[in-house]
PDB file of C-alpha atoms in Angstrom:
ATOM      1  CA  MET A 970     -10.933 -50.639 -21.106  1.00  0.00           C
ATOM      2  CA  SER A 971     -11.420 -48.059 -18.150  1.00  0.00           C
ATOM      3  CA  PHE A 972     -12.029 -44.159 -18.801  1.00  0.00           C
ATOM      4  CA  LEU A 973      -8.617 -43.280 -17.719  1.00  0.00           C
ATOM      5  CA  SER A 974      -6.834 -45.931 -19.816  1.00  0.00           C
ATOM      6  CA  LEU A 975      -8.681 -44.559 -22.552  1.00  0.00           C
ATOM      7  CA  ILE A 976      -7.301 -41.232 -21.978  1.00  0.00           C
ATOM      8  CA  VAL A 977      -3.733 -42.455 -21.597  1.00  0.00           C
ATOM      9  CA  LYS A 978      -3.761 -44.434 -24.694  1.00  0.00           C
ATOM     10  CA  ASN A 979      -4.845 -41.452 -26.741  1.00  0.00           C
ATOM     11  CA  LEU A 980      -2.700 -38.929 -25.305  1.00  0.00           C
ATOM     12  CA  LEU A 981      -0.140 -41.257 -26.158  1.00  0.00           C
ATOM     13  CA  ARG A 982      -1.163 -41.513 -29.791  1.00  0.00           C
ATOM     14  CA  GLN A 983      -1.208 -38.213 -30.112  1.00  0.00           C
ATOM     15  CA  PRO A 984       1.868 -36.871 -28.302  1.00  0.00           C
ATOM     16  CA  VAL A 985       2.181 -33.080 -30.059  1.00  0.00           C
ATOM     17  CA  ARG A 986      -1.576 -32.264 -29.258  1.00  0.00           C
ATOM     18  CA  ALA A 987      -0.983 -33.456 -25.504  1.00  0.00           C
ATOM     19  CA  GLY A 988       2.027 -31.856 -25.222  1.00  0.00           C
ATOM     20  CA  LEU A 989       0.619 -28.782 -26.156  1.00  0.00           C
ATOM     21  CA  THR A 990      -2.058 -29.174 -23.741  1.00  0.00           C
ATOM     22  CA  LEU A 991       0.342 -29.898 -20.853  1.00  0.00           C
ATOM     23  CA  LEU A 992       2.161 -26.794 -22.036  1.00  0.00           C
ATOM     24  CA  GLY A 993      -1.015 -24.746 -21.993  1.00  0.00           C
ATOM     25  CA  ILE A 994      -1.981 -26.197 -18.764  1.00  0.00           C
ATOM     26  CA  SER A 995       1.344 -25.588 -17.154  1.00  0.00           C
ATOM     27  CA  VAL A 996       1.534 -21.965 -18.244  1.00  0.00           C
ATOM     28  CA  GLY A 997      -1.884 -21.331 -17.022  1.00  0.00           C
ATOM     29  CA  ILE A 998      -1.245 -22.810 -13.486  1.00  0.00           C
ATOM     30  CA  THR A 999       2.304 -20.997 -13.450  1.00  0.00           C
ATOM     31  CA  THR A1000       0.644 -17.476 -14.041  1.00  0.00           C
ATOM     32  CA  VAL A1001      -1.938 -18.069 -11.538  1.00  0.00           C
ATOM     33  CA  VAL A1002       0.440 -19.171  -8.931  1.00  0.00           C
ATOM     34  CA  ALA A1003       2.443 -15.598  -9.695  1.00  0.00           C
ATOM     35  CA  LEU A1004      -0.366 -13.660  -9.810  1.00  0.00           C
ATOM     36  CA  GLY A1005      -1.532 -14.939  -6.619  1.00  0.00           C
ATOM     37  CA  VAL A1006       2.053 -14.344  -4.627  1.00  0.00           C
ATOM     38  CA  VAL A1007       1.696 -10.943  -6.188  1.00  0.00           C
ATOM     39  CA  THR A1008      -1.893 -10.008  -5.317  1.00  0.00           C
ATOM     40  CA  SER A1009      -1.205 -11.389  -1.549  1.00  0.00           C
ATOM     41  CA  GLY A1010       1.915  -9.092  -1.241  1.00  0.00           C
ATOM     42  CA  MET A1011      -0.349  -6.209  -2.818  1.00  0.00           C
ATOM     43  CA  LYS A1012      -2.837  -6.794  -0.144  1.00  0.00           C
ATOM     44  CA  LYS A1013      -0.248  -7.387   2.826  1.00  0.00           C
ATOM     45  CA  THR A1014       1.402  -3.910   1.757  1.00  0.00           C
ATOM     46  CA  ALA A1015      -2.044  -2.413   1.446  1.00  0.00           C
ATOM     47  CA  GLY A1016      -3.012  -3.426   5.274  1.00  0.00           C
ATOM     48  CA  GLU A1017       0.289  -2.069   6.515  1.00  0.00           C
ATOM     49  CA  ILE A1018      -0.347   1.307   4.835  1.00  0.00           C
ATOM     50  CA  ILE A1019      -4.029   1.390   6.500  1.00  0.00           C
ATOM     51  CA  THR A1020      -2.947   1.292   9.722  1.00  0.00           C
ATOM     52  CA  SER A1021       0.474   3.103   9.830  1.00  0.00           C
ATOM     53  CA  GLY A1022       1.326   5.187  12.877  1.00  0.00           C
ATOM     54  CA  GLY A1023      -0.877   3.143  15.153  1.00  0.00           C
ATOM     55  CA  ALA A1024      -3.947   4.395  13.436  1.00  0.00           C
ATOM     56  CA  ASP A1025      -7.421   2.552  12.911  1.00  0.00           C
ATOM     57  CA  PHE A1026      -8.349   3.270   9.539  1.00  0.00           C
ATOM     58  CA  LEU A1027      -7.253   6.061   7.269  1.00  0.00           C
ATOM     59  CA  VAL A1028      -9.156   8.843   4.990  1.00  0.00           C
ATOM     60  CA  ALA A1029      -8.596   9.588   1.499  1.00  0.00           C
ATOM     61  CA  GLN A1030     -10.263  11.597  -1.700  1.00  0.00           C
ATOM     62  CA  LYS A1031     -13.334   9.804  -2.800  1.00  0.00           C
ATOM     63  CA  GLY A1032     -12.928   8.482  -6.017  1.00  0.00           C
ATOM     64  CA  ALA A1033      -8.773   8.960  -6.675  1.00  0.00           C
ATOM     65  CA  ALA A1034      -7.273   6.564  -8.680  1.00  0.00           C
ATOM     66  CA  ASP A1035      -4.858   5.639  -5.923  1.00  0.00           C
ATOM     67  CA  LEU A1036      -3.782   6.755  -2.583  1.00  0.00           C
ATOM     68  CA  SER A1037      -0.994   8.618  -3.985  1.00  0.00           C
ATOM     69  CA  PHE A1038      -3.209  10.634  -6.028  1.00  0.00           C
ATOM     70  CA  SER A1039      -5.617  11.225  -3.219  1.00  0.00           C
ATOM     71  CA  THR A1040      -5.577  15.269  -2.444  1.00  0.00           C
ATOM     72  CA  ILE A1041      -6.969  16.489   0.543  1.00  0.00           C
ATOM     73  CA  PRO A1042      -6.881  20.349   2.080  1.00  0.00           C
ATOM     74  CA  GLN A1043      -4.725  19.764   4.769  1.00  0.00           C
ATOM     75  CA  GLY A1044      -7.297  21.860   7.025  1.00  0.00           C
ATOM     76  CA  GLU A1045      -9.872  19.048   6.748  1.00  0.00           C
ATOM     77  CA  THR A1046      -7.251  17.301   9.218  1.00  0.00           C
ATOM     78  CA  GLU A1047      -8.343  19.242  12.094  1.00  0.00           C
ATOM     79  CA  HIS A1048     -11.952  19.048  11.053  1.00  0.00           C
ATOM     80  CA  ILE A1049     -11.685  15.155  11.360  1.00  0.00           C
ATOM     81  CA  ALA A1050     -10.390  15.280  14.621  1.00  0.00           C
ATOM     82  CA  THR A1051     -13.250  17.153  16.009  1.00  0.00           C
ATOM     83  CA  VAL A1052     -15.201  14.064  15.243  1.00  0.00           C
ATOM     84  CA  GLN A1053     -16.555  12.328  18.360  1.00  0.00           C
ATOM     85  CA  GLY A1054     -14.314   9.181  19.294  1.00  0.00           C
ATOM     86  CA  VAL A1055     -11.659  10.401  17.489  1.00  0.00           C
ATOM     87  CA  GLU A1056      -8.386  10.768  19.628  1.00  0.00           C
ATOM     88  CA  ARG A1057      -5.826  11.490  17.036  1.00  0.00           C
ATOM     89  CA  ALA A1058      -5.999  12.752  13.086  1.00  0.00           C
ATOM     90  CA  THR A1059      -2.689  12.869  11.217  1.00  0.00           C
ATOM     91  CA  GLY A1060      -2.258  14.253   7.626  1.00  0.00           C
ATOM     92  CA  VAL A1061      -0.068  12.628   5.727  1.00  0.00           C
ATOM     93  CA  LEU A1062       1.559  13.389   2.060  1.00  0.00           C
ATOM     94  CA  LEU A1063       2.652  10.686   0.114  1.00  0.00           C
ATOM     95  CA  HIS A1064       5.629  10.604  -2.371  1.00  0.00           C
ATOM     96  CA  ILE A1065       6.784   7.971  -4.558  1.00  0.00           C
ATOM     97  CA  THR A1066      10.406   8.299  -6.112  1.00  0.00           C
ATOM     98  CA  SER A1067      13.063   6.645  -7.385  1.00  0.00           C
ATOM     99  CA  GLN A1068      16.090   6.145  -4.771  1.00  0.00           C
ATOM    100  CA  GLY A1069      19.037   3.980  -5.009  1.00  0.00           C
ATOM    101  CA  SER A1070      18.035   0.440  -6.469  1.00  0.00           C
ATOM    102  CA  ASN A1071      14.512   1.297  -5.087  1.00  0.00           C
ATOM    103  CA  PRO A1072      12.213   2.735  -7.950  1.00  0.00           C
ATOM    104  CA  PHE A1073       9.169   2.926  -5.726  1.00  0.00           C
ATOM    105  CA  PHE A1074      11.028   4.614  -2.569  1.00  0.00           C
ATOM    106  CA  MET A1075       8.111   6.074  -0.192  1.00  0.00           C
ATOM    107  CA  LEU A1076       9.020   9.327   1.130  1.00  0.00           C
ATOM    108  CA  THR A1077       6.033  10.314   3.597  1.00  0.00           C
ATOM    109  CA  GLY A1078       5.633  14.033   4.882  1.00  0.00           C
ATOM    110  CA  TRP A1079       4.647  14.307   8.669  1.00  0.00           C
ATOM    111  CA  ARG A1080       4.324  17.278  10.561  1.00  0.00           C
ATOM    112  CA  PRO A1081       7.408  16.782  13.112  1.00  0.00           C
ATOM    113  CA  GLU A1082       4.876  17.425  15.971  1.00  0.00           C
ATOM    114  CA  ASP A1083       2.968  14.421  15.072  1.00  0.00           C
ATOM    115  CA  LEU A1084       6.245  12.227  14.637  1.00  0.00           C
ATOM    116  CA  ALA A1085       6.774  13.098  18.297  1.00  0.00           C
ATOM    117  CA  ILE A1086       3.703  11.412  19.650  1.00  0.00           C
ATOM    118  CA  ILE A1087       2.950   8.379  17.383  1.00  0.00           C
ATOM    119  CA  PRO A1088       4.016   5.124  17.809  1.00  0.00           C
ATOM    120  CA  LEU A1089       7.332   4.260  16.163  1.00  0.00           C
ATOM    121  CA  ASP A1090      10.009   1.865  17.209  1.00  0.00           C
ATOM    122  CA  LEU A1091      13.273   4.155  16.919  1.00  0.00           C
ATOM    123  CA  VAL A1092      16.284   1.892  16.607  1.00  0.00           C
ATOM    124  CA  ALA A1093      18.591   4.892  16.790  1.00  0.00           C
ATOM    125  CA  GLY A1094      18.168   8.583  17.218  1.00  0.00           C
ATOM    126  CA  ALA A1095      15.120  10.980  17.758  1.00  0.00           C
ATOM    127  CA  PRO A1096      12.457  12.357  16.092  1.00  0.00           C
ATOM    128  CA  PRO A1097      13.010  15.882  14.064  1.00  0.00           C
ATOM    129  CA  ALA A1098      12.887  18.675  15.761  1.00  0.00           C
ATOM    130  CA  ILE A1099       9.752  20.919  15.936  1.00  0.00           C
ATOM    131  CA  GLY A1100      10.000  23.297  12.823  1.00  0.00           C
ATOM    132  CA  SER A1101      12.878  21.521  11.206  1.00  0.00           C
ATOM    133  CA  THR A1102      12.767  21.272   7.609  1.00  0.00           C
ATOM    134  CA  ASN A1103      15.716  19.135   6.622  1.00  0.00           C
ATOM    135  CA  GLU A1104      15.945  16.278   9.482  1.00  0.00           C
ATOM    136  CA  ILE A1105      14.521  13.089   8.411  1.00  0.00           C
ATOM    137  CA  LEU A1106      13.877   9.673   9.665  1.00  0.00           C
ATOM    138  CA  LEU A1107      15.020   6.873   7.433  1.00  0.00           C
ATOM    139  CA  GLY A1108      13.739   3.124   7.811  1.00  0.00           C
ATOM    140  CA  ASP A1109      16.488   0.630   8.714  1.00  0.00           C
ATOM    141  CA  GLY A1110      16.271  -1.160   5.267  1.00  0.00           C
ATOM    142  CA  ALA A1111      16.788   2.483   3.554  1.00  0.00           C
ATOM    143  CA  ALA A1112      19.631   3.395   6.054  1.00  0.00           C
ATOM    144  CA  GLY A1113      21.480  -0.015   5.273  1.00  0.00           C
ATOM    145  CA  GLU A1114      21.039   0.327   1.397  1.00  0.00           C
ATOM    146  CA  PHE A1115      22.442   3.982   1.340  1.00  0.00           C
ATOM    147  CA  GLY A1116      25.033   3.182   3.909  1.00  0.00           C
ATOM    148  CA  VAL A1117      24.153   5.845   6.220  1.00  0.00           C
ATOM    149  CA  ASP A1118      23.652   6.535   9.993  1.00  0.00           C
ATOM    150  CA  VAL A1119      22.434   9.029  12.331  1.00  0.00           C
ATOM    151  CA  GLY A1120      24.210  11.968  11.873  1.00  0.00           C
ATOM    152  CA  ASP A1121      24.777  11.455   8.249  1.00  0.00           C
ATOM    153  CA  THR A1122      23.125  13.165   5.296  1.00  0.00           C
ATOM    154  CA  VAL A1123      21.235  12.156   2.611  1.00  0.00           C
ATOM    155  CA  THR A1124      19.613  13.571  -0.686  1.00  0.00           C
ATOM    156  CA  ILE A1125      16.124  12.594  -1.847  1.00  0.00           C
ATOM    157  CA  SER A1126      14.105  14.284  -4.663  1.00  0.00           C
ATOM    158  CA  ASP A1127      17.269  16.968  -4.952  1.00  0.00           C
ATOM    159  CA  VAL A1128      16.741  17.457  -1.185  1.00  0.00           C
ATOM    160  CA  GLU A1129      19.622  17.456   1.318  1.00  0.00           C
ATOM    161  CA  PHE A1130      18.373  15.679   4.727  1.00  0.00           C
ATOM    162  CA  ARG A1131      19.969  15.236   7.757  1.00  0.00           C
ATOM    163  CA  VAL A1132      19.488  11.695   9.083  1.00  0.00           C
ATOM    164  CA  VAL A1133      18.238  12.156  12.707  1.00  0.00           C
ATOM    165  CA  GLY A1134      16.794   8.985  13.341  1.00  0.00           C
ATOM    166  CA  ILE A1135      16.465   5.331  11.954  1.00  0.00           C
ATOM    167  CA  TYR A1136      13.262   3.434  12.576  1.00  0.00           C
ATOM    168  CA  HIS A1137      11.893  -0.377  12.143  1.00  0.00           C
ATOM    169  CA  THR A1138       8.392  -1.395  11.847  1.00  0.00           C
ATOM    170  CA  GLY A1139       8.205  -4.771  10.014  1.00  0.00           C
ATOM    171  CA  SER A1140       6.561  -3.350   7.180  1.00  0.00           C
ATOM    172  CA  LEU A1141       8.622  -3.459   4.114  1.00  0.00           C
ATOM    173  CA  TRP A1142       7.171  -0.412   2.192  1.00  0.00           C
ATOM    174  CA  GLU A1143       8.156   1.630   5.315  1.00  0.00           C
ATOM    175  CA  ASP A1144      11.313   0.200   6.584  1.00  0.00           C
ATOM    176  CA  ASN A1145      12.839   1.012   2.913  1.00  0.00           C
ATOM    177  CA  GLY A1146      11.166   4.408   2.898  1.00  0.00           C
ATOM    178  CA  ALA A1147      11.516   7.594   4.917  1.00  0.00           C
ATOM    179  CA  ARG A1148       9.312  10.086   6.941  1.00  0.00           C
ATOM    180  CA  ALA A1149      10.211  13.510   6.546  1.00  0.00           C
ATOM    181  CA  PRO A1150       8.666  16.944   7.701  1.00  0.00           C
ATOM    182  CA  LEU A1151       5.363  17.832   5.684  1.00  0.00           C
ATOM    183  CA  ALA A1152       6.164  21.241   4.457  1.00  0.00           C
ATOM    184  CA  THR A1153       9.213  19.773   3.015  1.00  0.00           C
ATOM    185  CA  VAL A1154       7.474  17.144   1.015  1.00  0.00           C
ATOM    186  CA  GLN A1155       4.739  19.838   0.315  1.00  0.00           C
ATOM    187  CA  THR A1156       7.438  21.806  -1.593  1.00  0.00           C
ATOM    188  CA  ILE A1157       8.848  18.805  -3.323  1.00  0.00           C
ATOM    189  CA  THR A1158       5.675  17.743  -4.750  1.00  0.00           C
ATOM    190  CA  SER A1159       4.578  21.251  -5.319  1.00  0.00           C
ATOM    191  CA  LYS A1160       1.449  20.273  -3.125  1.00  0.00           C
ATOM    192  CA  PRO A1161       1.054  23.054  -0.608  1.00  0.00           C
ATOM    193  CA  ALA A1162      -1.287  22.986   2.171  1.00  0.00           C
ATOM    194  CA  THR A1163      -1.923  19.362   1.017  1.00  0.00           C
ATOM    195  CA  VAL A1164      -1.844  15.640   2.497  1.00  0.00           C
ATOM    196  CA  SER A1165      -2.758  12.430   0.544  1.00  0.00           C
ATOM    197  CA  VAL A1166      -4.225  10.605   3.627  1.00  0.00           C
ATOM    198  CA  ILE A1167      -5.576  11.334   7.125  1.00  0.00           C
ATOM    199  CA  TYR A1168      -4.615   8.656   9.627  1.00  0.00           C
ATOM    200  CA  VAL A1169      -7.497   8.053  12.475  1.00  0.00           C
ATOM    201  CA  ALA A1170      -6.835   6.802  15.722  1.00  0.00           C
ATOM    202  CA  LEU A1171     -10.090   6.270  17.941  1.00  0.00           C
ATOM    203  CA  ARG A1172     -10.471   6.774  21.466  1.00  0.00           C
ATOM    204  CA  GLU A1173     -10.961   3.772  23.882  1.00  0.00           C
ATOM    205  CA  GLY A1174     -14.483   2.365  23.107  1.00  0.00           C
ATOM    206  CA  ALA A1175     -14.983   4.462  20.061  1.00  0.00           C
ATOM    207  CA  ARG A1176     -16.371   2.066  17.016  1.00  0.00           C
ATOM    208  CA  VAL A1177     -14.305   2.113  14.011  1.00  0.00           C
ATOM    209  CA  ASP A1178     -17.774   1.320  11.595  1.00  0.00           C
ATOM    210  CA  GLU A1179     -19.660   4.096  13.503  1.00  0.00           C
ATOM    211  CA  VAL A1180     -16.668   6.912  13.111  1.00  0.00           C
ATOM    212  CA  ALA A1181     -16.130   5.945   9.522  1.00  0.00           C
ATOM    213  CA  ALA A1182     -19.778   6.320   8.366  1.00  0.00           C
ATOM    214  CA  PHE A1183     -20.123   9.371  10.184  1.00  0.00           C
ATOM    215  CA  ILE A1184     -16.980  10.882   8.459  1.00  0.00           C
ATOM    216  CA  GLU A1185     -18.234   9.950   5.217  1.00  0.00           C
ATOM    217  CA  ASP A1186     -21.760  11.167   5.732  1.00  0.00           C
ATOM    218  CA  ASN A1187     -20.500  14.801   6.602  1.00  0.00           C
ATOM    219  CA  PHE A1188     -17.687  14.988   4.582  1.00  0.00           C
ATOM    220  CA  PRO A1189     -18.758  14.195   0.921  1.00  0.00           C
ATOM    221  CA  ASN A1190     -15.462  14.601  -0.638  1.00  0.00           C
ATOM    222  CA  LEU A1191     -13.888  11.736   1.340  1.00  0.00           C
ATOM    223  CA  ALA A1192     -13.952   8.092   1.601  1.00  0.00           C
ATOM    224  CA  THR A1193     -12.888   6.114   4.450  1.00  0.00           C
ATOM    225  CA  ILE A1194     -10.724   2.927   4.140  1.00  0.00           C
ATOM    226  CA  THR A1195     -10.932   0.642   7.299  1.00  0.00           C
ATOM    227  CA  SER A1196      -9.899  -2.733   5.637  1.00  0.00           C
ATOM    228  CA  VAL A1197      -8.191  -3.832   2.601  1.00  0.00           C
ATOM    229  CA  GLY A1198     -11.800  -5.025   0.955  1.00  0.00           C
ATOM    230  CA  GLU A1199     -12.428  -1.296   0.988  1.00  0.00           C
ATOM    231  CA  LEU A1200      -9.317  -0.150  -0.583  1.00  0.00           C
ATOM    232  CA  SER A1201     -11.182  -0.159  -4.024  1.00  0.00           C
ATOM    233  CA  LYS A1202     -12.876   3.014  -2.907  1.00  0.00           C
ATOM    234  CA  VAL A1203      -9.768   4.767  -4.064  1.00  0.00           C
ATOM    235  CA  ASP A1204      -7.448   1.918  -5.768  1.00  0.00           C
ATOM    236  CA  GLN A1205      -8.831  -0.528  -8.200  1.00  0.00           C
ATOM    237  CA  GLY A1206      -5.463  -2.207  -8.244  1.00  0.00           C
ATOM    238  CA  VAL A1207      -5.988  -4.846  -6.151  1.00  0.00           C
ATOM    239  CA  GLU A1208      -9.535  -5.810  -7.516  1.00  0.00           C
ATOM    240  CA  MET A1209      -8.056  -5.780 -11.131  1.00  0.00           C
ATOM    241  CA  MET A1210      -5.555  -8.303  -9.991  1.00  0.00           C
ATOM    242  CA  ASP A1211      -7.987 -10.479  -8.293  1.00  0.00           C
ATOM    243  CA  ALA A1212     -10.330 -10.455 -11.515  1.00  0.00           C
ATOM    244  CA  ALA A1213      -7.426 -11.208 -13.673  1.00  0.00           C
ATOM    245  CA  ASN A1214      -6.182 -14.176 -11.205  1.00  0.00           C
ATOM    246  CA  LEU A1215      -9.858 -15.610 -11.846  1.00  0.00           C
ATOM    247  CA  ALA A1216     -10.024 -14.997 -15.346  1.00  0.00           C
ATOM    248  CA  ILE A1217      -6.559 -16.903 -15.935  1.00  0.00           C
ATOM    249  CA  SER A1218      -7.643 -19.934 -13.582  1.00  0.00           C
ATOM    250  CA  ILE A1219     -10.941 -20.140 -15.643  1.00  0.00           C
ATOM    251  CA  LEU A1220      -8.457 -20.007 -18.972  1.00  0.00           C
ATOM    252  CA  ALA A1221      -6.166 -22.943 -17.861  1.00  0.00           C
ATOM    253  CA  VAL A1222      -9.104 -25.066 -16.676  1.00  0.00           C
ATOM    254  CA  GLY A1223     -10.744 -24.723 -19.985  1.00  0.00           C
ATOM    255  CA  ILE A1224      -7.409 -25.563 -21.951  1.00  0.00           C
ATOM    256  CA  GLY A1225      -7.290 -28.845 -19.984  1.00  0.00           C
ATOM    257  CA  ALA A1226     -10.753 -29.460 -20.340  1.00  0.00           C
ATOM    258  CA  ILE A1227     -10.417 -28.927 -24.124  1.00  0.00           C
ATOM    259  CA  GLY A1228      -7.015 -30.818 -24.310  1.00  0.00           C
ATOM    260  CA  VAL A1229      -8.750 -33.717 -22.524  1.00  0.00           C
ATOM    261  CA  MET A1230     -11.938 -33.872 -24.881  1.00  0.00           C
ATOM    262  CA  ASN A1231      -9.675 -33.563 -27.795  1.00  0.00           C
ATOM    263  CA  THR A1232      -7.628 -36.575 -27.356  1.00  0.00           C
ATOM    264  CA  MET A1233     -10.795 -38.885 -26.557  1.00  0.00           C
TER     265      MET A1233
END
């Protein structure tokens, strides 16, 4: 009798134990697949956040628990802009709120003068006017869900905005969110003169690794995020998901091995 035949014979002789073993393995595999999908989605979104607005990388508060909790004095944006090799430094305030059916609606605060020059695919309308406080750009996904168009109004975090433009980036979190004047988002969040991240676009020929290293060396309170792999500097979420995925994979293999051994 072959080894495989012996295993099959013992499985049939102990159907309850075999069934429980198969159930455990199935649950483990399903969980691993589900966690893998979630982790992949998180990494994709993180990658999109890092290069938003045509940036080469972003800067956040060192040691922050999450990008949305990162707090940087707005004046640091001007200092970063003077670093050799930097073409543009843009301070942005991130605010996650519940809006309609989206419990994680991302409202980002940008200076209107920055919105006028950064790469953004507008499908309708125009950027907010310089000095405006109640004009807003909506992603096309958000505009569709709210049933609004250019010229309509929308209330977010108890503030009424007039929609002046609708954009499409191909990024799920951005297309289902909105961009509003920085000063207004600072008022909503009670964070005056503060941004969450600074997006850095480099001059032609400048090296990302060299500029990022210079910023970290000369701004000890800041961390540079040039890739998803570096997101753990300010956000442990993706790293924890990877660890959980590995642990459950090992557990599923262990359950299968013990089940097979117990049927022999």
